[in-house]
Coordinates of C-alpha atoms in Angstrom, one line a residue:
G1 CA 22.5 32.2 112.6
K2 CA 21.8 33.6 109.2
F3 CA 25.5 33.0 108.2
Y4 CA 25.4 29.3 109.1
Q5 CA 22.0 28.9 107.4
H6 CA 23.2 30.2 104.0
A7 CA 26.7 28.8 104.1
P8 CA 25.7 25.2 103.0
T9 CA 23.8 26.6 100.0
E10 CA 26.8 28.6 98.8
T11 CA 29.1 25.7 99.3
T12 CA 26.7 23.4 97.3
Q13 CA 26.5 25.8 94.4
A14 CA 30.3 26.2 94.3
T15 CA 30.6 22.4 94.4
L16 CA 28.1 21.9 91.6
A17 CA 29.9 24.5 89.4
S18 CA 33.2 22.8 89.9
V19 CA 31.9 19.4 88.8
S20 CA 29.9 20.6 85.8
P21 CA 30.4 18.3 82.8
V22 CA 33.2 19.1 80.4
F23 CA 32.6 19.0 76.6
A24 CA 35.2 17.9 74.1
V25 CA 34.7 20.4 71.4
M26 CA 35.8 20.5 67.8
K27 CA 35.4 23.9 66.1
F28 CA 35.2 24.6 62.4
D29 CA 35.3 28.0 60.8
K30 CA 34.2 29.2 57.4
E31 CA 37.5 28.2 55.8
G32 CA 37.4 24.7 57.2
N33 CA 40.1 25.3 59.8
T34 CA 39.8 23.0 62.8
T35 CA 40.6 23.5 66.5
Y36 CA 40.1 21.3 69.5
F37 CA 39.5 22.2 73.1
E38 CA 37.7 21.2 76.2
K39 CA 35.4 23.5 78.1
K40 CA 32.9 23.2 81.0
K41 CA 29.3 23.3 80.2
T42 CA 28.7 26.5 82.3
E43 CA 31.5 28.4 80.4
L44 CA 30.4 27.2 77.0
Y45 CA 26.7 28.2 77.2
Q46 CA 27.7 31.5 78.7
E47 CA 30.0 32.2 75.8
L48 CA 27.4 31.2 73.2
G49 CA 24.6 33.2 74.9
L50 CA 22.6 30.1 75.6
Q51 CA 21.0 28.5 78.6
A52 CA 22.0 25.3 80.4
R53 CA 18.9 23.4 79.0
D54 CA 20.0 24.2 75.5
L55 CA 23.1 22.1 75.9
R56 CA 21.3 19.3 77.7
F57 CA 21.8 16.8 74.9
Q58 CA 19.9 13.5 75.1
H59 CA 19.9 10.8 72.5
V60 CA 17.0 12.5 70.6
M61 CA 16.7 14.2 67.3
S62 CA 15.7 17.9 67.0
I63 CA 16.7 21.1 65.3
A64 CA 16.0 24.4 67.2
T65 CA 17.2 28.0 67.2
R66 CA 18.2 29.9 70.3
N67 CA 19.6 33.5 70.4
N68 CA 20.8 33.4 66.7
R69 CA 22.2 29.9 67.3
I70 CA 21.2 26.6 65.7
I71 CA 21.2 23.6 68.0
M72 CA 21.1 20.3 66.2
R73 CA 20.7 17.0 68.0
M74 CA 21.1 13.9 65.8
E75 CA 21.3 11.2 68.5
F76 CA 25.0 11.0 69.3
L77 CA 25.8 13.9 66.9
K78 CA 25.5 17.2 68.8
A79 CA 26.2 20.5 67.0
V80 CA 25.9 24.2 67.6
I81 CA 25.9 26.4 64.4
T82 CA 26.6 30.1 64.4
P83 CA 27.1 32.4 61.4
E84 CA 30.9 32.2 61.9
F85 CA 31.7 28.7 63.1
L86 CA 30.4 25.2 63.8
L87 CA 30.9 23.4 67.1
I88 CA 30.7 19.6 67.4
L89 CA 30.4 18.5 71.0
D90 CA 31.5 15.1 72.4
Y91 CA 33.0 14.1 69.1
R92 CA 35.1 11.3 70.5
N93 CA 33.5 8.5 68.4
L94 CA 35.4 6.4 65.9
S95 CA 32.9 6.7 63.0
L96 CA 32.2 10.3 63.8
E97 CA 35.9 11.3 64.0
H98 CA 36.5 9.7 60.5
W99 CA 33.8 11.9 59.0
L100 CA 34.9 15.0 60.9
L101 CA 38.5 14.8 59.8
N102 CA 38.1 13.6 56.2
E103 CA 34.9 15.1 54.9
L104 CA 33.3 17.9 57.1
A105 CA 36.2 20.3 57.0
S106 CA 36.4 20.3 53.2
Q107 CA 32.7 20.5 52.8
L108 CA 32.5 23.6 55.0
A109 CA 35.3 25.2 53.0
G110 CA 33.4 24.7 49.8
E111 CA 35.5 21.9 48.4
G112 CA 32.9 19.1 48.7
Q113 CA 29.8 18.3 46.8
L114 CA 27.4 20.4 48.8
V115 CA 24.7 22.3 46.8
T116 CA 24.8 25.2 49.2
Y117 CA 28.5 26.1 48.8
S118 CA 27.6 29.6 47.5
L119 CA 25.2 30.3 50.4
P120 CA 26.0 31.5 53.9
F121 CA 27.9 29.3 56.3
E122 CA 24.9 28.0 58.2
F123 CA 23.5 26.5 55.0
R124 CA 26.6 24.5 54.4
A125 CA 26.8 23.4 58.0
I126 CA 23.1 22.2 58.1
E127 CA 23.4 20.4 54.7
A128 CA 26.7 18.7 55.7
I129 CA 25.1 17.3 58.9
L130 CA 21.8 16.3 57.2
Q131 CA 23.8 14.6 54.4
Y132 CA 25.9 12.7 56.9
W133 CA 22.9 11.4 58.8
I134 CA 20.9 10.4 55.7
S135 CA 24.0 8.6 54.3
K136 CA 24.4 6.8 57.6
L137 CA 20.8 5.6 57.4
Q138 CA 21.2 4.6 53.8
G139 CA 24.3 2.6 54.7
R140 CA 22.4 0.7 57.3
L141 CA 19.8 -0.2 54.8
N142 CA 22.4 -1.2 52.2
T143 CA 23.9 -3.5 54.8
L144 CA 20.6 -5.1 55.8
Q145 CA 19.0 -5.6 52.4
P146 CA 21.4 -8.2 50.9
Q147 CA 21.4 -10.2 54.1
I148 CA 17.6 -10.3 54.3
L149 CA 17.3 -11.2 50.6
E150 CA 19.8 -14.0 50.9
T151 CA 18.2 -15.4 54.0
L152 CA 14.7 -15.3 52.5
E153 CA 15.9 -17.0 49.3
A154 CA 17.2 -19.9 51.4
L155 CA 14.1 -20.1 53.5
V156 CA 11.4 -20.0 50.7
D157 CA 12.9 -22.9 48.7
P158 CA 10.0 -25.4 48.2
Q159 CA 12.4 -28.3 48.0
L160 CA 13.4 -28.0 51.6
L161 CA 11.5 -30.4 53.9
S162 CA 12.4 -28.4 57.0
V163 CA 13.4 -24.9 57.9
D164 CA 17.0 -24.1 59.0
R165 CA 16.7 -22.6 62.5
S166 CA 19.9 -20.7 62.1
K167 CA 18.4 -18.9 59.1
L168 CA 15.3 -18.1 61.1
H169 CA 17.5 -16.7 63.9
I170 CA 19.4 -14.5 61.4
L171 CA 16.1 -13.3 59.9
L172 CA 14.8 -12.4 63.3
Q173 CA 17.9 -10.3 64.1
N174 CA 17.7 -8.6 60.7
G175 CA 14.0 -7.9 61.3
K176 CA 14.7 -6.2 64.5
S177 CA 17.5 -4.1 62.9
L178 CA 15.1 -3.2 60.1
S179 CA 12.5 -2.1 62.7
E180 CA 15.0 0.1 64.4
L181 CA 16.0 1.6 61.1
E182 CA 12.4 2.4 60.3
T183 CA 12.0 4.1 63.6
D184 CA 15.1 6.2 63.1
V185 CA 14.0 7.3 59.6
K186 CA 10.6 8.2 60.8
V187 CA 12.0 10.4 63.6
F188 CA 14.4 12.1 61.2
K189 CA 11.5 12.7 58.7
E190 CA 9.2 14.0 61.5
T191 CA 11.9 16.3 62.8
I192 CA 12.3 18.0 59.4
L193 CA 8.5 18.1 58.9
E194 CA 8.1 20.0 62.1
I195 CA 10.3 22.8 60.7
L196 CA 8.7 22.8 57.3
D197 CA 5.3 23.4 58.9
E198 CA 6.6 26.6 60.7
E199 CA 7.6 29.4 58.4
E200 CA 9.0 31.5 61.3
V201 CA 11.4 28.7 62.2
I202 CA 12.7 28.4 58.7
E203 CA 13.5 32.2 58.7
E204 CA 15.2 31.8 62.1
L205 CA 17.4 29.2 60.6
C206 CA 18.8 31.8 58.2
L207 CA 21.2 33.3 60.8
S208 CA 22.8 35.7 58.3
K209 CA 19.5 37.5 58.1
W210 CA 20.0 38.9 61.6
T211 CA 23.7 39.3 61.7
D212 CA 24.4 40.7 58.2
P213 CA 21.1 41.8 56.4
Q214 CA 23.0 42.6 53.2
I215 CA 23.8 38.9 52.7
F216 CA 20.2 37.9 53.1
E217 CA 19.2 39.0 49.6
E218 CA 17.6 37.3 46.6
S219 CA 20.0 34.7 45.1
T220 CA 20.9 34.6 41.4
S221 CA 18.0 32.1 40.8
G222 CA 15.4 34.6 42.1
I223 CA 14.7 32.7 45.3
D224 CA 15.5 34.3 48.7
H225 CA 17.4 32.4 51.4
A226 CA 14.4 31.4 53.4
E227 CA 13.0 29.6 50.4
E228 CA 16.3 28.0 49.7
M229 CA 16.4 26.8 53.3
E230 CA 12.9 25.3 52.8
L231 CA 14.0 23.6 49.6
L232 CA 17.1 22.2 51.3
L233 CA 14.9 20.7 54.1
E234 CA 12.4 19.4 51.6
N235 CA 15.2 17.7 49.6
Y236 CA 16.3 15.7 52.7
Y237 CA 12.7 15.1 53.6
R238 CA 12.1 13.4 50.2
Q239 CA 15.3 11.3 50.7
A240 CA 14.1 10.2 54.0
E241 CA 10.7 9.3 52.5
D242 CA 12.3 7.3 49.8
L243 CA 14.5 5.5 52.3
L244 CA 11.4 4.7 54.4
N245 CA 9.6 3.3 51.4
E246 CA 12.5 1.0 50.6
A247 CA 12.5 -0.2 54.2
R248 CA 8.7 -0.8 54.1
E249 CA 9.0 -2.8 50.9
L250 CA 11.6 -5.0 52.6
R251 CA 9.3 -5.4 55.5
V252 CA 6.4 -6.5 53.3
L253 CA 8.8 -8.9 51.5
I254 CA 9.7 -10.5 54.9
D255 CA 6.0 -10.8 55.9
D256 CA 5.0 -12.4 52.6
S257 CA 8.0 -14.7 52.7
E258 CA 7.0 -15.8 56.2
S259 CA 3.6 -16.7 54.8
I260 CA 5.2 -18.8 52.1
I261 CA 7.4 -20.6 54.6
F262 CA 4.3 -21.5 56.7
I263 CA 2.6 -22.7 53.5
N264 CA 5.5 -24.9 52.6
L265 CA 5.6 -26.3 56.1
D266 CA 1.9 -27.0 56.0
S267 CA 2.3 -28.8 52.7
H268 CA 5.0 -31.1 54.0
R269 CA 3.0 -31.7 57.2
N270 CA 0.0 -32.7 55.1
V271 CA 2.2 -35.2 53.2
M272 CA 3.4 -36.7 56.4
M273 CA -0.1 -36.9 57.7
R274 CA -1.3 -38.6 54.5
L275 CA 1.5 -41.2 54.7
N276 CA 0.7 -41.9 58.3
L277 CA -3.0 -42.4 57.4
Q278 CA -2.1 -44.8 54.6
L279 CA 0.1 -46.8 56.9
T280 CA -2.7 -46.9 59.5
M281 CA -5.1 -48.2 56.9
G282 CA -2.6 -50.9 55.9
T283 CA -2.2 -52.0 59.5
F284 CA -6.0 -52.1 59.9
S285 CA -6.4 -54.3 56.9
V286 CA -3.7 -56.8 57.9
S287 CA -5.1 -56.9 61.5
L288 CA -8.6 -57.5 60.2
F289 CA -7.7 -60.6 58.2
G290 CA -5.1 -61.6 60.8
L291 CA -8.1 -62.7 62.9
I292 CA -8.3 -65.8 60.7
G293 CA -4.8 -66.8 61.7
V294 CA -5.6 -66.1 65.3
A295 CA -8.6 -68.5 65.1
F296 CA -6.5 -71.3 63.7
G297 CA -3.8 -70.7 66.2
M298 CA -6.0 -71.6 69.1
N299 CA -5.4 -75.0 70.8
L300 CA -8.7 -76.4 69.4
E301 CA -9.0 -79.5 67.3
S302 CA -10.9 -79.5 64.0
S303 CA -10.7 -81.6 60.9
L304 CA -9.2 -78.8 58.8
E305 CA -5.7 -79.0 60.3
E306 CA -5.3 -82.5 58.9
D307 CA -5.6 -81.2 55.3
P308 CA -2.1 -79.9 54.0
R309 CA -3.7 -77.5 51.5
I310 CA -5.7 -75.6 54.2
F311 CA -2.5 -73.6 55.3
W312 CA -1.9 -72.2 51.9
L313 CA -5.6 -71.5 51.3
V314 CA -6.0 -69.6 54.5
T315 CA -2.8 -67.7 54.1
G316 CA -3.8 -66.7 50.5
I317 CA -7.2 -65.5 51.7
M318 CA -5.6 -63.4 54.4
F319 CA -3.1 -61.6 52.1
L320 CA -5.7 -61.2 49.3
G321 CA -8.3 -59.8 51.6
S322 CA -5.9 -57.5 53.3
G323 CA -4.7 -56.1 49.9
L324 CA -8.3 -55.6 48.7
I325 CA -9.4 -53.8 51.8
W326 CA -6.3 -51.6 51.8
R327 CA -6.9 -50.8 48.1
R328 CA -10.5 -49.8 48.7
L329 CA -9.5 -47.6 51.7
L330 CA -6.9 -45.8 49.6
S331 CA -9.4 -45.2 46.8
F332 CA -11.8 -43.8 49.3
L333 CA -9.1 -41.5 50.7
G334 CA -8.1 -40.3 47.2
R335 CA -11.7 -39.4 46.3
H336 CA -12.2 -37.3 49.4
L337 CA -8.8 -35.6 49.6
E338 CA -8.1 -34.8 45.9
P339 CA -8.1 -31.0 45.1
P340 CA -11.3 -29.6 43.4
L341 CA -11.3 -29.2 39.6
P342 CA -10.8 -25.7 38.2
P343 CA -14.0 -24.0 37.0
H344 CA -14.9 -24.6 33.3
V345 CA -14.1 -21.7 31.0
P346 CA -16.5 -21.3 28.0
A347 CA -15.0 -21.6 24.6
V348 CA -16.3 -18.2 23.6
L349 CA -14.3 -16.5 26.3
K350 CA -11.2 -18.4 25.4
K351 CA -11.4 -17.2 21.8
S352 CA -12.2 -13.6 22.7
Q353 CA -9.2 -13.3 25.0
P354 CA -6.1 -11.9 23.1
A355 CA -2.7 -13.5 23.4
A356 CA -1.2 -10.3 24.8
G357 CA -3.6 -10.3 27.6
R358 CA -2.7 -13.8 28.6
V359 CA 1.0 -12.9 28.6
E360 CA 0.3 -9.9 30.7
I361 CA -1.7 -11.8 33.2
K362 CA 1.1 -14.4 33.6
T363 CA 3.7 -11.7 34.1
S364 CA 1.6 -10.0 36.8
L365 CA 1.0 -13.3 38.6
K366 CA 4.7 -14.1 38.5
G367 CA 5.6 -10.7 39.9
E368 CA 3.0 -11.0 42.7
T369 CA 4.1 -14.5 44.0
F370 CA 5.4 -13.1 47.2
G371 CA 2.2 -11.1 47.7
L372 CA -0.2 -14.0 47.9
S373 CA -1.8 -14.8 51.1
R374 CA -1.7 -18.2 52.8
G375 CA -5.4 -18.9 52.1
T376 CA -5.0 -18.1 48.4
L377 CA -2.1 -20.4 47.9
T378 CA -3.8 -23.2 49.9
N379 CA -6.9 -23.0 47.7
Q380 CA -4.7 -23.1 44.5

């Protein structure tokens, strides 16, 4: 009875071990030599001295240390760093393979432009991965920025009586892409900030401190490796902050341009409404004096129809009266819809204001055109 009770459990465990996921691994050593192999997850975390949850890579971003190993998750980029080698897991991605084969190997060997080429291997590996990720984010911004600026330049043209819907669709797609980029940059920045707030974690990232204490000594600049690790992370934190500021400025430009688009549309709508009102007034004037023609068109006899001059007299009165009434209505409309006059500036203030100040004010107003709100431009 006990045998049959435990047999399914042993069979299930054996089945799960046999179908465990297999990682496609690319291994880099200190000299930049590359090897490829495939290995099951169970075998890999046992060889690295890790646990199964340490290799449970989701599409998240984090940097952690486990058993003198650095585990870096950069969304689809999954890496395990040791003092002797770097493992890239599930590397079968076109853009990722290009970077791995053409840049990463030379950077780890000290042939690239890494600042940490004279430091232990884990410094070069961390900097290479952070540099790749920040350059990828910068490339996304460089792709979006000209597209957004070109679309906004076409949309905010005041000579356009209507807005091109295709341009609006492109702007909407670029706005969504910009929001995704802002989110990715924020997550990247927060990931680095979490490490900078923990001094113990920064020291744990210096793997050579625990494997070879002689390497973990003060550098030639008088800063120990823990401080250099902190400076390395702060450098990429500042780059992420600058990148986020550029994305925010682009977002503000989109919001301000949308306000200008709405103002232009309101202006054209007001012109059409004014024209419609003028035509309505003209129709009212003609209809009012057209009653005279209606009166003479009735089948009633009077002595006026016998005089040949009455037709031209009545017709002239109709056209003249309609024109006078329409003119009075237009003057009434102009008095009530014309913009208010600007406030009077005393002559004393005009003389006391220097010329340089006027130029500076004009320059500042010109630079802040996109920053005006709808209400301000409407009042102007």
